[in-house]
Every structure is written in C-alpha cells, then in structure tokens.
Tab-separated table of C-alpha atoms in Angstrom:
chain	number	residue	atom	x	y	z
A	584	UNK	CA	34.650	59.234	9.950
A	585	UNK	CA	38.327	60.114	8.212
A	586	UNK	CA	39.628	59.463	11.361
A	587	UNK	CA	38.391	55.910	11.616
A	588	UNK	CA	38.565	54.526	8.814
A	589	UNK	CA	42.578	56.376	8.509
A	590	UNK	CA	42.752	53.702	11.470
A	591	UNK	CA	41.452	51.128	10.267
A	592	UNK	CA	43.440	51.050	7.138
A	593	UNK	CA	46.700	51.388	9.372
A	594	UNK	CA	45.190	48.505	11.325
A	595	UNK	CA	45.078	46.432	7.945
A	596	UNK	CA	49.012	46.785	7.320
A	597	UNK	CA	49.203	50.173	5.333
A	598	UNK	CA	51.700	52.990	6.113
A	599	UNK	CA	50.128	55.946	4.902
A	600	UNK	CA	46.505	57.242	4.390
A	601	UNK	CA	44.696	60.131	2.795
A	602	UNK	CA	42.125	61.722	1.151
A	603	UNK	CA	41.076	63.609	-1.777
A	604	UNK	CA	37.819	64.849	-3.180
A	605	UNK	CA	37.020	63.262	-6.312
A	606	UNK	CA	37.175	65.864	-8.788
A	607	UNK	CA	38.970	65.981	-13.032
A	608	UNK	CA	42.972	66.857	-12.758
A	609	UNK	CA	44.138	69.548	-12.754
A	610	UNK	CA	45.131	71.571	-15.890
A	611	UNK	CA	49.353	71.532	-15.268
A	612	UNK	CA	49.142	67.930	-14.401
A	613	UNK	CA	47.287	67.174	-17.471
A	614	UNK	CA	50.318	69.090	-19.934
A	615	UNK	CA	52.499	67.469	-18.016
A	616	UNK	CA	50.996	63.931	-18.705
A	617	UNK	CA	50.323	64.731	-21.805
A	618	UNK	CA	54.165	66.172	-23.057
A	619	UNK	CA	55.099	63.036	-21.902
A	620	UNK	CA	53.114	61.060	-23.892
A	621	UNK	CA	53.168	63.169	-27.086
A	622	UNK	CA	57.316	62.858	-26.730
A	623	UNK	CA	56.809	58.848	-27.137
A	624	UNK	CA	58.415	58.525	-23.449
A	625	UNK	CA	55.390	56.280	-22.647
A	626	UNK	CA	57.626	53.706	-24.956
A	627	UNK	CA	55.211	50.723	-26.201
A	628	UNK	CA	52.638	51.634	-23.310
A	629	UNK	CA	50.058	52.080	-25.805
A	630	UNK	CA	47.284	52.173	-22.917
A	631	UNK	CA	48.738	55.520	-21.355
A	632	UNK	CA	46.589	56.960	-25.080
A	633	UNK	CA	43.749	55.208	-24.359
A	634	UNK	CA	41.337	56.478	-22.416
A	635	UNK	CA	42.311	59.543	-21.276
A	636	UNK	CA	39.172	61.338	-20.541
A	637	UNK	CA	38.914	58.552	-17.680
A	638	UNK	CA	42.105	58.720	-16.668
A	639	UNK	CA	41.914	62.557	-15.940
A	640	UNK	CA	38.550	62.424	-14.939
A	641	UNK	CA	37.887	59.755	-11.511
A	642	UNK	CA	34.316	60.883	-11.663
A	643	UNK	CA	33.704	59.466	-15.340
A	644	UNK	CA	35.715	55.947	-14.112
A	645	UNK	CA	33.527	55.516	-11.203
A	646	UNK	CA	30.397	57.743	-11.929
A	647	UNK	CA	28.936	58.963	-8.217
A	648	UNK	CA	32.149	58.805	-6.466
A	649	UNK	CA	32.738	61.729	-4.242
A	650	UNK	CA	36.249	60.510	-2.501
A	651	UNK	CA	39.767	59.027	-3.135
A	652	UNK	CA	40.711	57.067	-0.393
A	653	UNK	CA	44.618	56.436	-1.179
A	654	UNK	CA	46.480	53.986	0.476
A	655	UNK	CA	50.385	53.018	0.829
A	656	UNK	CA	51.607	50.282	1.215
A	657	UNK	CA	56.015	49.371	1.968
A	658	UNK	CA	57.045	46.420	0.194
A	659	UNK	CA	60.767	47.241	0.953
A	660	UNK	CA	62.158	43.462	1.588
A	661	UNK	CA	63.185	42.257	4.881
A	662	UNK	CA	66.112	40.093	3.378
A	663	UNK	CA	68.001	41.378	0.146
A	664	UNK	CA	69.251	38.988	-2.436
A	665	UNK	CA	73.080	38.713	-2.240
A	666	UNK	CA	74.455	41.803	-4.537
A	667	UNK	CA	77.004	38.893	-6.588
A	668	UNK	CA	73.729	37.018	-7.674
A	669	UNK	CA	71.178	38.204	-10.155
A	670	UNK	CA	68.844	41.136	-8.717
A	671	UNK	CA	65.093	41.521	-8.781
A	672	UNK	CA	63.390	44.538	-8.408
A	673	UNK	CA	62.502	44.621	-4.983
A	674	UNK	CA	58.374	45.304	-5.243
A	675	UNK	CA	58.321	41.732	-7.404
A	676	UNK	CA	60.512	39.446	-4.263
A	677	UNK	CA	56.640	38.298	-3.527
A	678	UNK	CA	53.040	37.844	-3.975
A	679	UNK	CA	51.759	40.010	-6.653
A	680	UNK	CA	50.959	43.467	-4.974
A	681	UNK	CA	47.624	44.064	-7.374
A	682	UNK	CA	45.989	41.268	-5.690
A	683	UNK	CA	47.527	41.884	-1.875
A	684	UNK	CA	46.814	45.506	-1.729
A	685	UNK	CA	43.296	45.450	-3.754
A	686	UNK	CA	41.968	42.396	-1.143
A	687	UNK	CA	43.083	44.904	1.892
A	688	UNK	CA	41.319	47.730	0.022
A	689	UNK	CA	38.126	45.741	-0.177
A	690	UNK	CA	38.212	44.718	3.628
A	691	UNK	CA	38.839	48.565	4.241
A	692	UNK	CA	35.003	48.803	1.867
A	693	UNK	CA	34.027	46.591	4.534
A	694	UNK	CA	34.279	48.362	7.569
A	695	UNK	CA	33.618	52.127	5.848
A	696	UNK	CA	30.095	50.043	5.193
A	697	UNK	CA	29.764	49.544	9.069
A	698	UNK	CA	29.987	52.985	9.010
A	699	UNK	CA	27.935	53.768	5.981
A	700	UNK	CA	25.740	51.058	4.855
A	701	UNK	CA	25.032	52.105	1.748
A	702	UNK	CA	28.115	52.882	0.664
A	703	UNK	CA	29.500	51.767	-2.831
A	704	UNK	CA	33.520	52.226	-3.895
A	705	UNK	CA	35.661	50.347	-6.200
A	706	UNK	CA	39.362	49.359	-5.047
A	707	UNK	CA	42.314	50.099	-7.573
A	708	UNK	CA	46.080	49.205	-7.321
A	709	UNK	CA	47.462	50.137	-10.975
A	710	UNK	CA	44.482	48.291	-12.371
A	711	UNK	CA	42.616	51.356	-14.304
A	712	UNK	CA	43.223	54.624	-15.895
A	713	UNK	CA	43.738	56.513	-12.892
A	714	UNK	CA	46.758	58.737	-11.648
A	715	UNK	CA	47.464	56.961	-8.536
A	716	UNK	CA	50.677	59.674	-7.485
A	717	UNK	CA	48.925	62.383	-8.418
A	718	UNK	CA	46.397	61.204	-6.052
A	719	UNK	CA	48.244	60.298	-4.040
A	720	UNK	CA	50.106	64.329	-3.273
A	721	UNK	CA	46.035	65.794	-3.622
A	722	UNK	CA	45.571	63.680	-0.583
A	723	UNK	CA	48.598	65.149	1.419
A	724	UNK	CA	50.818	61.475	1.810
A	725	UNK	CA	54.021	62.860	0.176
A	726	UNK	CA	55.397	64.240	-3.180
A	727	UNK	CA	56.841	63.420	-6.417
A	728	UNK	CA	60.508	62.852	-6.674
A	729	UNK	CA	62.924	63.993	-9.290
A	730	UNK	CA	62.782	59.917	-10.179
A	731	UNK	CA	58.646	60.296	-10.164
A	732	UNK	CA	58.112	58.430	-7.377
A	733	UNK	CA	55.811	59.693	-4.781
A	734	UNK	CA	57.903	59.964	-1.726
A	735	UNK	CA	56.445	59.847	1.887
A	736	UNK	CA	58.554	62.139	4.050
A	737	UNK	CA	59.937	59.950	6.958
A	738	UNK	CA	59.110	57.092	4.812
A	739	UNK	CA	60.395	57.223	1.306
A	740	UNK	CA	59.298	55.360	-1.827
A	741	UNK	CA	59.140	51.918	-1.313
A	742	UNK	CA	55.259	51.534	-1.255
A	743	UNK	CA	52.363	50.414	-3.163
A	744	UNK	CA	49.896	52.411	-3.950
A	745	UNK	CA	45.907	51.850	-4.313
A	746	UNK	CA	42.983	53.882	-4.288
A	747	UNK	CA	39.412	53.233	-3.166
A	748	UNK	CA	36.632	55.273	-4.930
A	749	UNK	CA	33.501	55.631	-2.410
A	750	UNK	CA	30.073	57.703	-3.143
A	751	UNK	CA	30.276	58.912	0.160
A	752	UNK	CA	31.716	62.329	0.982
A	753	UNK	CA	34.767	62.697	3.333
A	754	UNK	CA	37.010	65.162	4.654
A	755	UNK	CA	40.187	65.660	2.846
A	756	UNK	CA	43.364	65.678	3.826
A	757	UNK	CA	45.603	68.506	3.199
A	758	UNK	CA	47.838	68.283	0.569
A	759	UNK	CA	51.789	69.223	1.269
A	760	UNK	CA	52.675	72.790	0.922
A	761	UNK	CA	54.812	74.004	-1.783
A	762	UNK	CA	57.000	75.543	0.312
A	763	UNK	CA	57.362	71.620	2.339
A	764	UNK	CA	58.262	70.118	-1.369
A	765	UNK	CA	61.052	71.462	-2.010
A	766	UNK	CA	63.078	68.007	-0.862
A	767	UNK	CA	65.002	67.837	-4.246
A	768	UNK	CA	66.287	71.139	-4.877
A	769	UNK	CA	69.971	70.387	-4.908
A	770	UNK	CA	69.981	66.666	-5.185
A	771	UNK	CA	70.532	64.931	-8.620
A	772	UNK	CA	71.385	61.503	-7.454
A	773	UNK	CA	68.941	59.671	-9.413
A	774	UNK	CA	69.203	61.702	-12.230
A	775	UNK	CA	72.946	60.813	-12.250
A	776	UNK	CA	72.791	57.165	-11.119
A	777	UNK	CA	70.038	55.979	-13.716
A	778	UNK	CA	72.499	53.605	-15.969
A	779	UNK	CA	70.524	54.652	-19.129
A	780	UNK	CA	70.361	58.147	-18.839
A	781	UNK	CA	66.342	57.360	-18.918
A	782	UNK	CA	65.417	60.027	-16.024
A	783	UNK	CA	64.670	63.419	-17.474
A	784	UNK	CA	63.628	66.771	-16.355
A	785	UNK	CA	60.397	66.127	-18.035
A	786	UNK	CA	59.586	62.569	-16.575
A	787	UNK	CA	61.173	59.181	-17.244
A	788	UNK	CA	61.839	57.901	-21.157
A	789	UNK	CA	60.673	54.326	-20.694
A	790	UNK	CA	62.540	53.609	-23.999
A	791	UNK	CA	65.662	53.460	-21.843
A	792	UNK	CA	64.657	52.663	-18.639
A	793	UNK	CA	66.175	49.087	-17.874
A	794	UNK	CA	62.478	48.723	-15.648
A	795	UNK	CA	60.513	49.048	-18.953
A	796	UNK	CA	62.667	47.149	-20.830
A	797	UNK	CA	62.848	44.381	-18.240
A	798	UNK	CA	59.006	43.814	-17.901
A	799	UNK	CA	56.781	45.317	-20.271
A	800	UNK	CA	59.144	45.323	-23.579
A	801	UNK	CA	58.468	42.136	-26.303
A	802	UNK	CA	61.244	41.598	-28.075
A	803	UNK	CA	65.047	42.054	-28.067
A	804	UNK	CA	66.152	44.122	-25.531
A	805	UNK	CA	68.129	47.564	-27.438
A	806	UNK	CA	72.007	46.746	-28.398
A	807	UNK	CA	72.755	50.395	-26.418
A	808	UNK	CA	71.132	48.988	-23.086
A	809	UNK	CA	72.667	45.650	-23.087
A	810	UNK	CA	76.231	46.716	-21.669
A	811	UNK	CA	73.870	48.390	-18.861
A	812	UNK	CA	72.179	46.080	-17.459
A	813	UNK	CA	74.440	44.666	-15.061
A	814	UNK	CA	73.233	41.484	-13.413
A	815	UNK	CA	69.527	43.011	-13.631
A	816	UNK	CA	66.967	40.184	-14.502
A	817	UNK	CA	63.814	42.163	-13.864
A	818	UNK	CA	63.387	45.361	-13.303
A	819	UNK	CA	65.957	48.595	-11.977
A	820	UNK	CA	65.687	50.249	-7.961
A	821	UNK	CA	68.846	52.221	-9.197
A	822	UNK	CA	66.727	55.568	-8.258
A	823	UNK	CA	65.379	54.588	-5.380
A	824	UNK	CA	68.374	53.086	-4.132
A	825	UNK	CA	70.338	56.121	-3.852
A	826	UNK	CA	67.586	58.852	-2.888
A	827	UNK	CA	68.483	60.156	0.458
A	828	UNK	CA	64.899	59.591	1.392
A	829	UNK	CA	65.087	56.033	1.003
A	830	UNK	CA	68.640	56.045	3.185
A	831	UNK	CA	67.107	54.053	6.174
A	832	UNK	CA	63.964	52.362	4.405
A	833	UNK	CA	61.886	50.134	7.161
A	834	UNK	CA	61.344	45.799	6.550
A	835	UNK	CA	58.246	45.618	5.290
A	836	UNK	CA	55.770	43.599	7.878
A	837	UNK	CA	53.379	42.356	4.902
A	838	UNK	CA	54.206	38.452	4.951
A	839	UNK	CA	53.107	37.940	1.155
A	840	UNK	CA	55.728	40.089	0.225
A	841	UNK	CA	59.004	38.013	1.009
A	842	UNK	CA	60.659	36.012	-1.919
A	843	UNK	CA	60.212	32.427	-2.028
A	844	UNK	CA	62.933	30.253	-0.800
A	845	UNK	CA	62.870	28.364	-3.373
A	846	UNK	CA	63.467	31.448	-5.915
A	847	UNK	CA	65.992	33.032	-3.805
A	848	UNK	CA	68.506	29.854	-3.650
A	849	UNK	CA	68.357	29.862	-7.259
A	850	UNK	CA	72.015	30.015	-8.325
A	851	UNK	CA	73.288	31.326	-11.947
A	852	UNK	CA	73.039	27.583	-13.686
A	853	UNK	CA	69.494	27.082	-12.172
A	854	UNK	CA	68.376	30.419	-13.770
A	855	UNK	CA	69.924	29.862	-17.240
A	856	UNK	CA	68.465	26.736	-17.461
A	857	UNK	CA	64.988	27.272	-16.114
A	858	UNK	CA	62.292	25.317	-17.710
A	859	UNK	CA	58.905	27.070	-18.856
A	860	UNK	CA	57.369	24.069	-16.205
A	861	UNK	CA	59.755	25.433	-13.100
A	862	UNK	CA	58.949	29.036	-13.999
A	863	UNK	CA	54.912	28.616	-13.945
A	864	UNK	CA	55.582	26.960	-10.410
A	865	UNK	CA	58.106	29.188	-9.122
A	866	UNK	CA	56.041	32.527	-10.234
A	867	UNK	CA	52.604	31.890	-9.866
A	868	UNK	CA	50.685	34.391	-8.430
A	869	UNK	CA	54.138	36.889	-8.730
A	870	UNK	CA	54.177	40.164	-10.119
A	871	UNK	CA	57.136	38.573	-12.281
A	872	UNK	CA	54.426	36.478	-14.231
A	873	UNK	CA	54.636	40.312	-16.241
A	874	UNK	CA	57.398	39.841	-18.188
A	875	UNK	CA	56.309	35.828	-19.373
A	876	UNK	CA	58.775	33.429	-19.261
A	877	UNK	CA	60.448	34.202	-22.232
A	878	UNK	CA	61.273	37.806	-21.381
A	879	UNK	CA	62.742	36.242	-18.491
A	880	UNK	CA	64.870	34.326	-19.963
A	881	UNK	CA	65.768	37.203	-22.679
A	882	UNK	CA	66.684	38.943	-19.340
A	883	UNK	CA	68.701	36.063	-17.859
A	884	UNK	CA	70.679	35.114	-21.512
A	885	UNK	CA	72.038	38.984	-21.532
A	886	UNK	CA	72.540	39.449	-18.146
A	887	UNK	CA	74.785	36.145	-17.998
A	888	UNK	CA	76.828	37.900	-20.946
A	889	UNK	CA	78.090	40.524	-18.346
A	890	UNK	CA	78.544	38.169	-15.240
C-alpha cells in the first residue's frame, strides 16, 4: 500500500514522499524547540507557545491517527524576477501554497480511500501545530540544514511541505542515517551570507531575519535592519540561494505557482504607488496577502530608500 499511494502522490505533482508512524517527538527535538522559544527567537510568533502539547504530540491533534504521510512539493520558479527590480521571495511568485498543496493532499485522501474505505486523515500544509521538518527527516525525505531547512539530497530546499494524518497503519520509511547527514560539516555559507546575522547555531532569531520582518512583523521595520534589506519587498532566499544543495535547483512544473504577469511587469513607480484597490486584485489568493497591504508598502517605502 506505501508503494501506491508513494505513486500516486508523485502522480499528483509532488517530488518527494514518506512516511512516519504517528507517535509524540522525540525528547532532543523537543529541548531543541523549546531553547528556541524560551530565547525569544520565535520573535512575535506568539502561536509557537501555544499549544504545545499538540504540537509535540500528532496523536493528540488528530486523535486515532496511526501515520504521517509527508509530502514535498518544489515551488522553485521557472522565470526569476530581474535581480535590478524589487525581489520576492520565491515560494510567494504564485498561488498561495496552503491552499495548492492541501487540495493535492485531499485528492491523495481520495485514492488511499480506494484503497481503504474507511479511512479518515486530515491534510496539513503549515496550517496546525505540527513539526512539519521534523516530520518530514522521521519519514526519511532529507535533513535539516544549517539554515533549518529540510533539504532533499539531489533536490534541495525549495519545496513545500504538507502532511496527511490517516488512522490507517503504514509502513514507514526509513529515516536518513546519521552517518548520510553529515552534508554541512564544513560549509558555513548561509551562516555567513544571512545579511542580519539572524542564522545561529541554535536555530534562526526571527527578530533579525529580514523573512520575519518582511511578512509576519506589524509595525516599523528595526532602524538596524533597514540598511539590510536591499531591494527585498517580501521575504529573504539569501540561505537558500547560496547552499550548495540548491546549486542546480529544478523549474517547478506546478502551474499555480508562476507569478502573475501582471505583478511581474510592475516597475519601481507602479509599486510605490500601489493602491490598497490594485493590491486586493493583484494578490488575491497569494501567499503575499500575509503581510496586508500596508506591510507591503512599509516594505516597498524602505526598500526604495536603498535603490
């Protein structure tokens, strides 16, 4: 059964499959998640507190599951914006990716259910409190990166990731060997490149990270960031960009993930003087909707400063 429905998610449009046993974290990732939180790097993320026992615990999210079905999904763009022009992060160029990979999640429910009838699962894409990467290694697809990605080997990090939580019980895929993870040692390119200093040894400090700041942060973005930011509008791929596992990343062939036209001619005067009526048409149903159009236009005013 692992085998088919491994194929059938491949035959939906995602790059990677696996599968863990549904079962609480374990005890080093939980220190580890919660060091980072108890050093404040979870910046104004106030919902990485909140429910934790859930979010260490897939069995008390979705009682009666039994297996983590974890999916990737490469949303690297087929057609970058030109480098002299204001720069998007590349997962947001489309369709929002909650809604595009949780709809292929629940057509992958469908066929386990030819399979199983009485099967029951709910589909996730970084829509609950559930450790999608940490998954994501249990069920043998890659491993975390020194940027804390999850990196696919032969693939890299430009992927989505969801989860589907079934009550049926499946065999697992192995997870990657410690002795196979080693990928890093050596290599401090992200660590290096990040143009806020954000990436620790202990996990990323979202209070500096030009991604955090970009999209989830209300306010005025931090005077010490500002000279940073570059012609960034929304988000940073700084440490993805330069991670020798990302060196010759693949066009994605998911069609809801290309930028609009329409967004990509945008030139500098169109952006600085977008109206709240252009950017509900222009972003509907875009992961950029996040950041609300006046975080976008925080984003836009201080990136203009530098151009």
């Amino acid at each position: 059964m692992r085998q088919r429905i491994e194929q059938e998610a491949l035959r939906l449009g995602f790059t990677a499959c696996g599968f863990a046993k549904a079962e609480p974290v374990e005890e080093e990732a939980v220190q580890v998640l919660d060091h980072w939180v108890e050093q404040g790097y979870h910046a104004g993320m106030g919902y990485m507190e909140r429910n934790r026992e859930l979010r260490l615990d897939p069995t008390l999210l979705v009682p009666g599951c039994r297996t983590l079905i974890v999916v990737a999904l490469n949303y690297y763009p087929q057609r970058l914006l030109p480098k002299e022009g204001y720069q998007i992060a590349y997962y947001a160029y489309g369709k929002d990716y909650h809604r595009v990979v949780k709809d292929k999640l629940h057509q992958l429910l469908a066929y386990i259910k030819t399979i199983v009838p009485e099967v029951k699962g709910r589909a996730f894409c970084d829509t609950a409190p559930l450790l999608e990467r940490y998954w994501a290694v249990k069920a043998g697809m890659g491993f975390i990166g020194r940027n804390r990605t999850l990196i696919i080997p032969g693939q890299g990090s430009y992927c989505f990731l969801g989860v589907l939580a079934i009550d049926a019980e499946v065999e697992i895929t192995e997870h990657i060997e410690p002795q196979h993870v080693k990928f890093c040692e050596g290599c401090n390119r992200c660590l290096k490149a990040c143009p806020t200093g954000a990436l620790t040894r202990d996990g990323i400090d979202c209070r500096r990270c030009l991604s955090y700041l970009t999209i989830e942060h209300r306010g005025a973005l931090p005077l010490e960031v500002l000279g940073k930011l570059g012609r960034r509008i929304y988000g940073c791929d700084t440490c993805q960009q330069v991670c020798p596992h990302n060196s010759l990343p693949a066009p994605t062939s998911e069609p809801f993930f290309a930028m609009s036209p329409d967004v990509a001619s945008l030139i500098y005067e169109q952006w600085q003087q977008l109206t709240p009526e252009q950017y509900a048409v222009l972003f509907k149903d875009s992961a950029m909707e996040r950041a609300g159009y006046e975080g976008l236009c925080r984003n836009i005013e201080a990136a203009a400063r530098k151009c």
